[in-house]
Coordinates of C-alpha atoms and ligand atoms in Angstrom, one line a residue:
M61 CA -59.9 22.6 154.9
P62 CA -58.7 25.8 154.0
R63 CA -60.0 27.4 150.8
P64 CA -57.0 28.2 148.5
R65 CA -56.3 31.3 147.2
P66 CA -57.2 32.0 143.6
V67 CA -53.8 32.1 141.7
R68 CA -52.8 33.9 138.4
T69 CA -50.6 32.4 136.2
P70 CA -47.2 35.0 136.1
R71 CA -46.5 36.2 132.8
R72 CA -43.2 37.2 133.4
L73 CA -41.2 35.5 136.3
R74 CA -38.8 37.9 137.7
T75 CA -37.7 35.7 140.4
P76 CA -39.0 32.2 141.2
P77 CA -41.7 32.7 143.7
V78 CA -40.3 30.1 146.5
G79 CA -36.2 30.2 146.5
D80 CA -35.9 27.2 148.5
N81 CA -37.4 24.8 146.3
R82 CA -34.9 22.4 145.4
R83 CA -35.9 21.9 141.7
V84 CA -36.2 25.7 141.2
R85 CA -32.4 26.0 142.6
S86 CA -31.3 23.3 140.6
F87 CA -32.1 25.2 137.4
R88 CA -29.7 28.0 138.2
G89 CA -26.8 26.0 137.5
A90 CA -28.6 24.6 134.4
W91 CA -28.7 28.3 132.8
S92 CA -25.1 28.7 133.2
L93 CA -24.7 25.6 131.9
A94 CA -26.9 26.6 128.9
G95 CA -24.8 30.0 128.8
L96 CA -21.4 27.9 128.6
A97 CA -22.7 25.7 126.0
A98 CA -24.2 28.1 123.8
G99 CA -20.8 30.4 124.2
A100 CA -18.9 27.5 123.3
A101 CA -21.0 26.3 120.3
G102 CA -20.6 30.1 119.0
L103 CA -16.6 30.0 119.2
A104 CA -16.9 26.4 117.4
T105 CA -18.9 27.3 114.7
S106 CA -16.6 30.6 114.1
Y107 CA -13.7 28.9 114.4
F108 CA -14.9 26.1 112.0
V109 CA -15.8 28.8 109.2
A110 CA -12.6 30.6 109.6
M111 CA -11.2 27.1 108.7
A112 CA -13.4 26.2 105.8
M113 CA -12.9 29.6 104.4
T114 CA -9.3 29.3 104.9
I115 CA -8.8 32.6 106.7
R116 CA -5.5 33.3 108.4
E117 CA -7.0 33.4 111.6
S118 CA -10.2 32.3 114.0
P119 CA -11.6 35.4 115.7
V120 CA -10.3 34.4 119.1
V121 CA -6.6 34.5 117.5
A122 CA -7.4 37.6 115.7
V123 CA -8.4 38.7 119.5
A124 CA -5.5 37.6 121.0
E125 CA -3.5 39.1 118.4
L126 CA -5.0 42.6 119.4
V127 CA -4.3 42.2 122.9
I128 CA -0.8 41.4 122.3
R129 CA -0.5 44.5 119.8
L130 CA -2.3 46.7 122.4
T131 CA -0.1 45.6 125.2
P132 CA 2.7 48.1 126.4
G133 CA 5.9 46.8 125.7
W134 CA 7.5 47.0 129.1
L135 CA 4.2 45.0 130.1
A136 CA 4.8 42.8 127.5
E137 CA 8.2 41.8 128.2
Y138 CA 7.8 41.7 132.2
L139 CA 5.1 39.1 131.7
I140 CA 7.0 37.0 128.8
G141 CA 9.9 37.4 131.8
L142 CA 7.7 35.3 134.2
V143 CA 5.9 32.9 131.8
G144 CA 8.5 32.4 129.2
R145 CA 7.2 31.0 125.9
L146 CA 4.0 29.9 127.7
D147 CA 2.9 33.6 126.8
K148 CA 0.4 32.6 124.2
P149 CA -0.8 29.7 125.1
L150 CA -1.8 31.4 128.7
L151 CA -3.1 34.5 126.5
L152 CA -5.5 32.2 124.9
L153 CA -6.4 30.3 128.2
G154 CA -7.2 33.5 129.5
I155 CA -9.3 34.6 126.9
F156 CA -11.3 31.5 127.0
V157 CA -11.4 31.5 130.9
F158 CA -12.9 35.1 130.4
C159 CA -15.3 34.3 127.8
G160 CA -16.5 31.2 129.6
L161 CA -17.3 33.4 132.7
L162 CA -19.0 35.9 130.3
F163 CA -21.0 33.0 128.8
A164 CA -21.9 31.8 132.0
W165 CA -23.2 35.1 133.3
A166 CA -25.1 35.3 129.8
G167 CA -26.9 32.3 130.5
R168 CA -28.2 33.6 134.2
L169 CA -29.0 36.6 132.6
A170 CA -31.2 35.1 130.1
R171 CA -33.1 33.7 132.9
R172 CA -34.5 37.0 134.1
I173 CA -34.1 39.3 131.2
W174 CA -34.3 37.2 127.9
W175 CA -32.7 39.8 125.4
A176 CA -29.7 40.8 127.7
P177 CA -27.6 37.9 126.6
T178 CA -27.8 39.7 122.9
L179 CA -26.2 42.8 124.6
V180 CA -23.1 40.5 125.8
Y181 CA -22.8 38.5 122.5
A182 CA -22.8 41.7 120.6
A183 CA -20.0 43.0 122.6
L184 CA -17.9 40.1 122.2
A185 CA -18.6 39.9 118.5
A186 CA -17.8 43.7 118.1
V187 CA -14.5 42.9 120.3
G188 CA -13.8 40.1 117.6
A189 CA -14.5 42.1 114.5
V190 CA -12.0 44.8 115.9
G191 CA -9.8 41.9 116.0
V192 CA -10.6 40.8 112.8
A193 CA -10.7 44.1 111.2
T194 CA -7.2 44.9 112.6
Q195 CA -5.4 42.0 111.0
R196 CA -2.9 42.9 108.4
G197 CA -4.9 42.5 104.9
A198 CA -8.3 41.8 106.3
T199 CA -11.0 42.0 104.1
L200 CA -14.8 42.2 104.8
T201 CA -15.3 38.5 104.2
D202 CA -12.8 37.6 107.1
H203 CA -16.0 39.1 109.2
I204 CA -18.1 36.2 108.3
P205 CA -17.0 33.8 111.0
V206 CA -17.6 36.1 113.6
A207 CA -21.4 37.0 112.3
V208 CA -21.8 32.7 112.3
G209 CA -20.7 32.8 115.8
F210 CA -22.8 35.5 116.8
V211 CA -26.0 33.8 115.2
T212 CA -25.0 30.7 116.9
W213 CA -24.9 32.4 120.4
L214 CA -28.5 33.6 119.9
V215 CA -29.8 30.5 118.1
T216 CA -28.5 28.0 120.6
L217 CA -29.0 29.6 123.9
S218 CA -32.8 30.2 123.1
L219 CA -32.5 26.3 122.0
L220 CA -30.7 25.5 125.5
T221 CA -32.9 27.7 127.6
E222 CA -36.7 27.2 126.1
P223 CA -36.9 23.6 128.4
L224 CA -35.2 25.6 131.5
R225 CA -38.0 28.3 130.9
R226 CA -40.8 25.3 130.7
G227 CA -39.4 23.7 133.4
E228 CA -39.3 26.9 136.0
L229 CA -42.9 27.8 134.7
A230 CA -44.0 24.2 135.8
A231 CA -42.3 24.3 139.1
A232 CA -43.4 27.8 139.8
H233 CA -46.9 27.0 138.9
E234 CA -46.8 23.8 141.0
L235 CA -45.8 25.9 144.2
V236 CA -48.7 28.1 143.7
T237 CA -51.4 25.7 142.7
V238 CA -53.3 22.9 143.9
P239 CA -53.6 20.2 141.7
G240 CA -57.4 19.8 140.9
E241 CA -58.4 23.6 141.6
A242 CA -57.0 26.1 138.9
R243 CA -55.8 24.2 136.2
V244 CA -53.3 26.3 133.8
E245 CA -53.6 25.2 130.2
S246 CA -50.7 27.3 128.7
L247 CA -48.3 29.7 129.8
D248 CA -46.6 32.3 127.8
L249 CA -42.8 31.6 127.8
V250 CA -40.9 34.6 128.9
G251 CA -39.3 35.9 125.6
G252 CA -40.4 33.0 123.9
G253 CA -43.7 34.6 122.8
G254 CA -45.3 31.0 122.1
E255 CA -47.7 29.1 123.9
A256 CA -46.1 26.0 125.9
E257 CA -47.6 23.0 127.4
L258 CA -46.9 22.8 131.1
A259 CA -44.5 19.5 131.2
P260 CA -43.6 17.6 134.4
P261 CA -40.0 18.7 135.7
E262 CA -38.3 15.5 134.7
H263 CA -39.3 16.1 131.0
T264 CA -38.0 19.3 130.7
R265 CA -34.9 18.3 132.7
R266 CA -34.2 15.6 130.2
S267 CA -34.9 17.6 127.4
F268 CA -32.7 20.1 128.5
L269 CA -29.4 17.9 129.1
L270 CA -30.4 16.2 125.7
R271 CA -30.1 19.6 123.9
A272 CA -27.1 20.5 125.8
G273 CA -25.2 17.3 125.3
V274 CA -26.1 17.5 121.3
V275 CA -24.8 21.1 121.6
A276 CA -21.5 20.7 123.5
A277 CA -20.5 17.2 121.3
G278 CA -21.7 19.5 117.9
A279 CA -19.3 22.1 119.0
A280 CA -16.3 19.4 119.9
V281 CA -17.1 17.8 116.4
L282 CA -16.9 21.0 114.9
T283 CA -13.7 22.2 116.4
T284 CA -12.4 18.9 115.3
V285 CA -13.1 19.3 111.9
G286 CA -12.3 22.3 111.8
R287 CA -8.7 21.7 112.9
V288 CA -8.6 19.0 109.9
V289 CA -10.2 21.7 107.3
G290 CA -7.6 24.1 108.6
R291 CA -4.5 21.9 108.4
G292 CA -4.8 22.4 104.6
R293 CA -4.1 26.0 104.7
R294 CA -1.5 25.8 107.7
R295 CA 0.5 23.1 105.6
V296 CA 0.5 25.6 102.6
E297 CA 1.7 28.4 105.3
E298 CA 4.3 26.3 106.1
S299 CA 5.2 25.3 102.9
R300 CA 5.3 28.9 101.9
R301 CA 7.6 30.0 104.7
L302 CA 9.9 27.2 104.1
L303 CA 10.3 28.2 100.1
R304 CA 13.7 28.9 99.2
L305 CA 13.6 30.9 95.8
P306 CA 17.2 31.6 94.8
Q307 CA 16.6 33.6 91.9
V308 CA 14.6 36.0 93.9
S309 CA 16.0 39.2 95.0
E310 CA 15.2 41.8 97.4
P311 CA 13.6 44.7 95.8
R312 CA 15.3 47.9 96.0
V313 CA 13.3 51.0 95.3
P314 CA 15.5 53.6 93.4
A315 CA 16.0 56.9 95.4
S316 CA 15.1 58.7 92.3
A317 CA 11.6 57.4 92.4
R318 CA 10.7 59.4 95.8
V319 CA 9.6 62.9 95.8
G320 CA 9.8 63.2 99.4
L321 CA 6.8 64.0 100.4
D322 CA 5.0 62.9 103.7
G323 CA 1.5 61.3 102.8
V324 CA 2.0 60.5 99.2
A325 CA 1.5 56.8 98.7
A326 CA 5.0 54.7 99.2
W327 CA 6.6 54.0 96.0
Q328 CA 6.6 50.4 96.6
T329 CA 3.6 48.8 98.2
R330 CA 4.2 46.3 100.7
N331 CA 2.6 43.1 100.2
D332 CA 0.5 43.8 103.7
D333 CA -1.0 47.1 101.9
F334 CA -1.3 46.0 98.5
Y335 CA -5.0 46.1 97.5
L336 CA -6.8 42.5 96.9
I337 CA -9.4 41.8 94.5
H338 CA -11.1 38.1 93.9
T339 CA -14.1 36.3 93.6
A340 CA -13.4 33.6 95.6
I341 CA -14.7 33.3 99.1
V342 CA -12.4 30.6 99.9
V343 CA -9.0 31.3 98.7
P344 CA -7.4 28.4 97.1
T345 CA -4.6 26.9 99.3
I346 CA -2.3 24.9 96.5
E347 CA 1.0 23.1 97.7
P348 CA 3.5 24.3 95.1
R349 CA 4.1 20.2 94.5
D350 CA 0.6 20.0 93.6
W351 CA 0.7 22.8 91.3
Q352 CA 0.7 22.3 87.7
L353 CA 0.0 24.9 84.6
R354 CA -1.6 23.1 81.5
I355 CA -0.7 25.1 78.3
H356 CA -2.8 23.9 75.5
G357 CA -5.6 25.1 72.6
M358 CA -3.9 26.7 69.7
V359 CA -0.5 25.5 70.1
D360 CA 2.3 23.2 68.4
R361 CA 2.6 21.1 71.5
E362 CA 0.5 21.2 74.8
I363 CA 2.8 21.8 77.8
T364 CA 2.1 20.9 81.6
L365 CA 4.2 22.7 83.6
T366 CA 4.9 21.7 87.5
Y367 CA 6.4 24.5 90.0
S368 CA 9.7 22.8 89.9
D369 CA 9.9 23.2 86.1
L370 CA 9.0 26.6 86.5
V371 CA 11.5 27.8 89.0
E372 CA 14.2 25.9 87.3
R373 CA 13.7 28.3 84.2
R374 CA 15.4 31.7 83.9
F375 CA 13.7 34.3 86.2
D376 CA 13.0 37.7 85.1
E377 CA 12.5 40.6 87.8
A378 CA 10.8 44.0 87.5
W379 CA 8.9 46.8 88.9
M380 CA 5.2 46.7 88.0
T381 CA 2.0 48.5 88.7
L382 CA -1.3 46.5 88.8
N383 CA -4.7 48.4 89.1
C384 CA -8.2 47.3 89.0
V385 CA -10.5 48.4 86.3
S386 CA -13.2 49.2 89.6
N387 CA -10.5 51.8 90.7
E388 CA -12.3 54.8 90.9
V389 CA -11.0 58.3 90.0
G390 CA -9.0 58.9 93.1
G391 CA -9.1 55.3 94.5
S392 CA -6.5 53.1 96.2
L393 CA -6.9 50.0 94.1
V394 CA -3.7 50.6 92.4
G395 CA -0.3 49.3 94.1
N396 CA 3.5 48.7 92.9
A397 CA 5.5 46.0 93.7
W398 CA 8.6 44.1 92.8
W399 CA 7.6 40.7 90.8
S400 CA 9.8 37.8 90.1
G401 CA 8.8 35.0 87.5
V402 CA 9.2 33.4 84.4
K403 CA 8.3 35.5 80.9
T404 CA 5.0 34.4 79.6
A405 CA 6.8 34.8 76.4
D406 CA 9.6 32.2 76.8
L407 CA 6.6 29.8 77.6
L408 CA 4.4 30.5 74.9
T409 CA 7.2 30.3 72.6
L410 CA 7.9 26.6 74.0
A411 CA 4.1 25.3 73.4
G412 CA 4.6 27.0 70.0
V413 CA 1.7 29.4 69.5
D414 CA -0.5 28.9 66.2
A415 CA -0.8 32.3 63.9
G416 CA -4.9 32.3 63.9
A417 CA -5.0 33.0 68.2
D418 CA -5.0 36.3 69.4
A419 CA -6.2 35.5 73.2
V420 CA -5.3 33.1 76.2
L421 CA -8.0 32.2 78.1
Q422 CA -6.3 31.9 81.8
T423 CA -8.5 29.8 84.4
S424 CA -7.3 30.0 88.1
E425 CA -7.7 26.7 90.3
D426 CA -11.4 28.4 92.0
G427 CA -12.6 28.7 88.2
W428 CA -12.4 32.4 88.1
T429 CA -11.6 33.1 84.2
C430 CA -10.1 36.1 82.1
G431 CA -9.2 36.3 78.2
T432 CA -5.9 38.1 78.0
P433 CA -4.9 39.5 74.6
L434 CA -1.8 37.2 73.1
A435 CA 0.0 40.0 72.1
A436 CA 0.5 41.4 75.4
L437 CA 2.0 37.8 76.8
T438 CA 4.2 37.3 74.0
D439 CA 5.7 41.2 73.3
E440 CA 8.7 42.9 74.5
R441 CA 7.1 43.7 77.9
N442 CA 7.5 42.2 81.1
A443 CA 4.5 39.9 81.2
M444 CA 5.4 37.0 83.5
L445 CA 4.0 34.0 85.7
A446 CA 5.0 35.7 88.9
V447 CA 6.0 33.3 91.9
A448 CA 7.2 36.1 94.1
M449 CA 6.1 39.5 94.8
N450 CA 8.4 42.0 96.7
G451 CA 11.1 39.4 97.3
Q452 CA 8.9 37.0 98.9
P453 CA 6.7 33.9 97.7
L454 CA 3.5 35.4 96.9
P455 CA 1.0 35.5 99.8
I456 CA -1.9 33.1 99.4
E457 CA -4.4 35.9 98.9
H458 CA -2.5 37.4 96.1
G459 CA -2.3 34.0 94.1
F460 CA 0.3 31.6 95.7
P461 CA 2.1 29.6 94.3
V462 CA 1.8 31.1 90.7
R463 CA 0.0 34.0 89.2
T464 CA 0.2 36.3 85.9
V465 CA 1.0 39.9 86.0
V466 CA 1.0 41.9 82.8
P467 CA 2.0 45.5 82.7
G468 CA -0.5 47.7 81.0
L469 CA -3.5 45.8 81.2
Y470 CA -6.4 45.9 84.1
G471 CA -5.9 43.2 86.6
Y472 CA -9.6 41.7 85.6
V473 CA -8.3 40.7 82.1
S474 CA -4.7 39.5 83.1
A475 CA -3.8 38.9 86.5
C476 CA -5.0 35.9 87.1
K477 CA -4.0 34.6 90.8
W478 CA -3.9 30.5 91.2
V479 CA -3.5 30.4 87.8
V480 CA -3.8 26.8 86.4
D481 CA -4.7 26.8 82.8
W482 CA -3.8 28.4 79.8
E483 CA -5.8 28.0 76.3
V484 CA -4.4 29.7 73.5
T485 CA -7.6 30.8 71.4
R486 CA -9.5 33.4 69.8
F487 CA -11.7 36.1 71.6
E488 CA -14.1 35.6 69.3
D489 CA -14.5 31.9 70.6
I490 CA -14.5 32.9 74.5
T491 CA -15.8 34.8 77.0
A492 CA -14.6 34.8 80.8
Y493 CA -15.6 35.7 84.2
W494 CA -16.0 39.7 84.1
T495 CA -16.4 39.9 80.0
E496 CA -19.6 37.7 80.7
R497 CA -20.9 40.6 83.1
G498 CA -20.6 43.4 80.6
W499 CA -17.2 44.8 81.3
G500 CA -14.5 45.4 78.1
E501 CA -12.9 42.7 76.3
R502 CA -9.3 43.7 76.3
G503 CA -8.9 45.9 79.3
P504 CA -6.1 48.4 78.3
V505 CA -5.2 50.7 81.4
K506 CA -6.2 54.3 81.2
I507 CA -3.7 56.9 82.3
A508 CA -4.7 58.3 85.9
S509 CA -3.6 60.5 88.3
R510 CA -4.3 61.0 92.3
I511 CA -3.7 63.9 94.9
D512 CA -2.5 62.2 98.2
V513 CA -1.7 65.5 99.7
P514 CA -3.8 67.4 101.0
R515 CA -6.4 65.0 101.7
S516 CA -10.1 66.2 101.2
G517 CA -10.9 68.4 103.9
D518 CA -7.4 69.0 105.2
E519 CA -6.7 72.3 107.0
V520 CA -3.5 73.6 105.7
A521 CA -1.5 77.1 106.3
A522 CA -1.9 79.3 103.8
G523 CA 1.2 80.7 102.0
Q524 CA 3.5 77.8 99.9
V525 CA 1.2 74.6 99.9
A526 CA 2.9 71.0 99.0
F527 CA 0.3 69.3 96.7
G528 CA 1.4 65.6 95.6
G529 CA 0.4 62.2 94.8
V530 CA 0.9 59.4 92.0
A531 CA 0.2 58.7 88.6
W532 CA 0.4 56.0 85.9
M533 CA -0.1 54.6 82.7
Q534 CA 1.5 51.2 82.2
H535 CA 3.9 50.6 79.7
T536 CA 3.4 53.8 78.2
G537 CA 4.8 55.5 80.8
I538 CA 4.4 59.4 82.4
S539 CA 6.3 62.0 81.0
G540 CA 4.8 64.7 83.4
V541 CA 2.0 65.6 85.7
E542 CA 0.1 68.9 86.1
F543 CA -2.2 70.5 89.0
Q544 CA -4.2 73.2 89.0
V545 CA -5.7 75.1 92.2
D546 CA -9.1 76.7 92.0
R547 CA -9.3 76.1 88.2
G548 CA -6.5 78.5 88.0
P549 CA -3.4 78.1 85.5
W550 CA -1.9 74.0 85.5
T551 CA 1.1 74.5 87.3
R552 CA 4.1 71.5 86.3
A553 CA 4.7 69.3 88.9
E554 CA 8.2 67.5 90.0
I555 CA 7.9 63.9 89.3
G556 CA 10.0 60.9 90.5
Q557 CA 12.3 59.5 88.0
V558 CA 11.6 55.8 87.2
E559 CA 13.7 53.4 84.8
T560 CA 10.8 51.7 83.6
L561 CA 7.4 52.5 81.7
D562 CA 5.4 49.8 83.7
T563 CA 5.3 51.7 87.3
W564 CA 3.5 54.7 88.6
V565 CA 5.1 57.9 89.6
Q566 CA 5.5 60.1 92.4
W567 CA 4.4 63.6 92.0
K568 CA 5.1 66.8 94.1
G569 CA 4.3 71.0 93.7
V570 CA 4.1 73.9 95.5
V571 CA 1.7 76.8 94.9
D572 CA 1.1 79.7 96.8
V573 CA -2.6 79.7 98.5
E574 CA -4.8 82.4 99.9
P575 CA -6.5 81.7 103.0
G576 CA -9.9 80.3 102.3
D577 CA -11.5 77.3 100.9
H578 CA -9.9 75.6 97.9
L579 CA -10.5 72.8 95.0
V580 CA -7.3 71.3 93.6
Q581 CA -7.1 68.9 90.4
V582 CA -4.3 66.8 89.1
R583 CA -3.8 65.3 85.1
A584 CA -1.2 63.5 83.9
I585 CA 0.4 63.2 80.3
D586 CA 1.8 60.1 79.1
A587 CA 5.0 59.4 77.4
D588 CA 3.5 59.8 74.2
G589 CA 2.5 63.4 74.9
N590 CA -1.6 62.4 75.5
V591 CA -2.7 64.7 77.9
Q592 CA -5.3 62.5 80.6
T593 CA -9.2 63.7 79.8
G594 CA -11.0 65.6 82.2
V595 CA -14.2 64.0 80.8
D596 CA -16.0 61.9 83.8
R597 CA -16.7 58.7 83.2
G598 CA -17.6 55.7 85.4
V599 CA -15.6 52.3 86.0
L600 CA -17.9 50.2 83.7
P601 CA -17.1 48.8 81.3
D602 CA -13.3 49.7 80.7
G603 CA -12.3 52.2 83.5
A604 CA -13.1 55.4 85.2
T605 CA -11.6 58.4 83.4
G606 CA -11.7 62.0 84.8
W607 CA -9.5 64.5 86.9
H608 CA -9.1 63.7 90.6
Q609 CA -10.4 66.8 92.7
V610 CA -9.8 67.5 96.1
D611 CA -11.1 70.4 98.7
F612 CA -9.2 72.0 101.3
T613 CA -9.0 74.9 103.3
A614 CA -6.0 77.2 103.9
S615 CA -5.9 79.5 107.0
Ligands
MTE58 N1 -8.0 34.0 90.5 C1 -8.4 35.1 90.4 N2 -7.8 36.0 89.8 C2 -8.0 37.4 89.8 C3 -9.2 38.0 90.1 C4 -10.1 36.8 90.6 O1 -11.1 37.5 91.1 N3 -9.6 35.6 90.9 N4 -9.6 39.1 90.2 C5 -8.6 40.0 89.4 C6 -8.7 41.6 89.4 S1 -10.4 42.0 89.0 C7 -7.4 42.1 90.0 S2 -7.8 43.6 89.7 C8 -6.5 41.7 90.5 C9 -5.8 42.0 91.9 O2 -5.2 41.3 92.3 P1 -4.5 41.4 93.9 O3 -5.7 41.0 94.3 O4 -3.2 40.6 94.0 O5 -4.2 42.9 94.2 O6 -6.6 40.2 90.4 C10 -7.2 39.3 89.3 N5 -7.1 38.1 89.2
MO59 MO1 -9.8 44.2 89.4

C-alpha cells in the first residue's frame, strides 16, 4: 500500500485543488447565487429605508432618472420611438439585469479574493449616491438608504459565503487527505479570519441553502412592506398633484426687482432651489383631508380648523424672504418666494386672544416646536398660514399641506412646517425646540448682505469690474447697499426696486480695478437708516453679523 503524501492544509485556496470534483463544481453556482441573493437583499433594504423615511425615490429610481438626464435627446427620442411608453419600465429592468450580473460576478469574485466584492459594491453605491445627490432638492439624509444597502451587501455576502468557504475547504481537504492519516482540526477561513470546524459537505450545503432562503425571503418581505409603507407618501404626492387652489395665483416677478447681472441669486427662489432645514428625518406626509390646526390656550374660543375651512377663507398672497438663523455671513440659507395662504391675524382674532398672552407655541406634526411672538402674528404684517409656495401647493419637504411664514423673524421661531397646533401662551411659561438648545427666544432677523459676483477666487478682467449680490432686512426694508474694494471708499450700489419691506433686494455696482489680488466687502443700510455692522459674530445664539467679503484676482 503506497504511503500517502503528507499534506499541508492550504491557508488560502486560490483555486480548488481538483477541478473535476462534482461537489466543488456545484459550489460555483452557489457562489453566484450567494452574490445574487446578497445583492437583492441590499436593494431591498435600501428601498425599504427610502420608503420608510418617505424619501421621494429609492436609489435605483434615482439612478434611472440620472440615466434619463444623461441620455442625449436624439438617443432618447430614438429609443422612445422604438419602445414607446415601455421606456421607463425597460430602463428599470435593464438596471436590475445589469445589477444582477454584477451581483453574481461579485459572488464569484468573493470565492477567490474575499475583499473584491467590496469594490464592486462601493462602485455601485457610488453610482447610487450620485443618482441621489443629483435629484432635485436632495439632502444629506437622502443618502441613508444607499449606505444601508451597501452595508447589507457586505454583511449578507459574508453571511452567505461563510458556509460555502467551509464546504469548499472540507471538500478540498477530503480530496487531498486520507481519512485516519492527517487529521485537520481546523482551518483558517479565507478572509473570515476565524477558526471553523470542518463540516460535512451536506451540512454546509444545507446551511447555505437555509441562509440563502432566509435572505431571499427577507428581501421579498422588505420590498413588499416598503411598497406598503411608501404608499403613504405616493398618495400624498398624488393628493398634492390633484389639489386645485383657485385663490392661488402664479408669481409674477416685478421687472424692477432685477438688476440684470449674471451670477446674482435669482430674485425669486424656485421651490427646488429653496434651502431646506428641518429636524425630522422622516418627513411628515399629511393628507389635506386629515390636516387640522387646533388653536387653544389663552383664547376666548378654542378652534379646530380643517383644510377645507382654511382654503374657504379669504387668501392673502405676498413675496416673503425666509432665512435661517444658522446662515453664516455670505451663506445660502435664505430664499424668496411667493406665498399664498390665510393671515394668521384673522385666525387669532377668530379665536380671541387674552390680553396677557405674548406668544404662540406652534407644534408640527412631527413634534417640533417654536415659540412665536404673538405681536408678529397679529400686527399688520403678512404673517400667514401658507398653503402654497410660488403658485404651487407647498412641497412636502416645505411643510405640506400647511406651514407658517412670518416676515421679519428667523425660521426657527416662526416658520413651522406641517403645523398642527397653536397654543396661545406666554414666553415665560414655555420653551421650544431651539430655545431649549441655547438659541434666542424671539429671533428677529438681522440686516444682512451677500456678494454673489464675483465668487471667491474668481479671475476677472482688470478695469471696470461688476459686483453684485443680495441684501435683506425683512419687514424693515433695505434702502441702500454699499461695497468697498481693498478697504477703499464705499461705493453706493444700484438696488432692485421692490414694493414690499419683506423681501431681499438684488444689488450691483461697477468699480475700476487694477490688476492684482483684491478684496471686496459689502454692507447694507435698512429703511430706518441703520448701517449693517462690520463686527463679526457667529450664528449662535441669534444670528451672525459682519460684512461678507470675497477675494478675487484681476488680470
Ligand atoms: N416642523 C418643522 N418646521 C420647521 C423646522 C423644523 O425643524 N421642523 N425648522 C425651521 C427652520 S430652523 C427654518 S430656517 C425653516 C426653514 O424652512 P424651509 O425648510 O422651508 O426653507 O423652517 C422652520 N420650520
Ligand atoms: Mo433655521
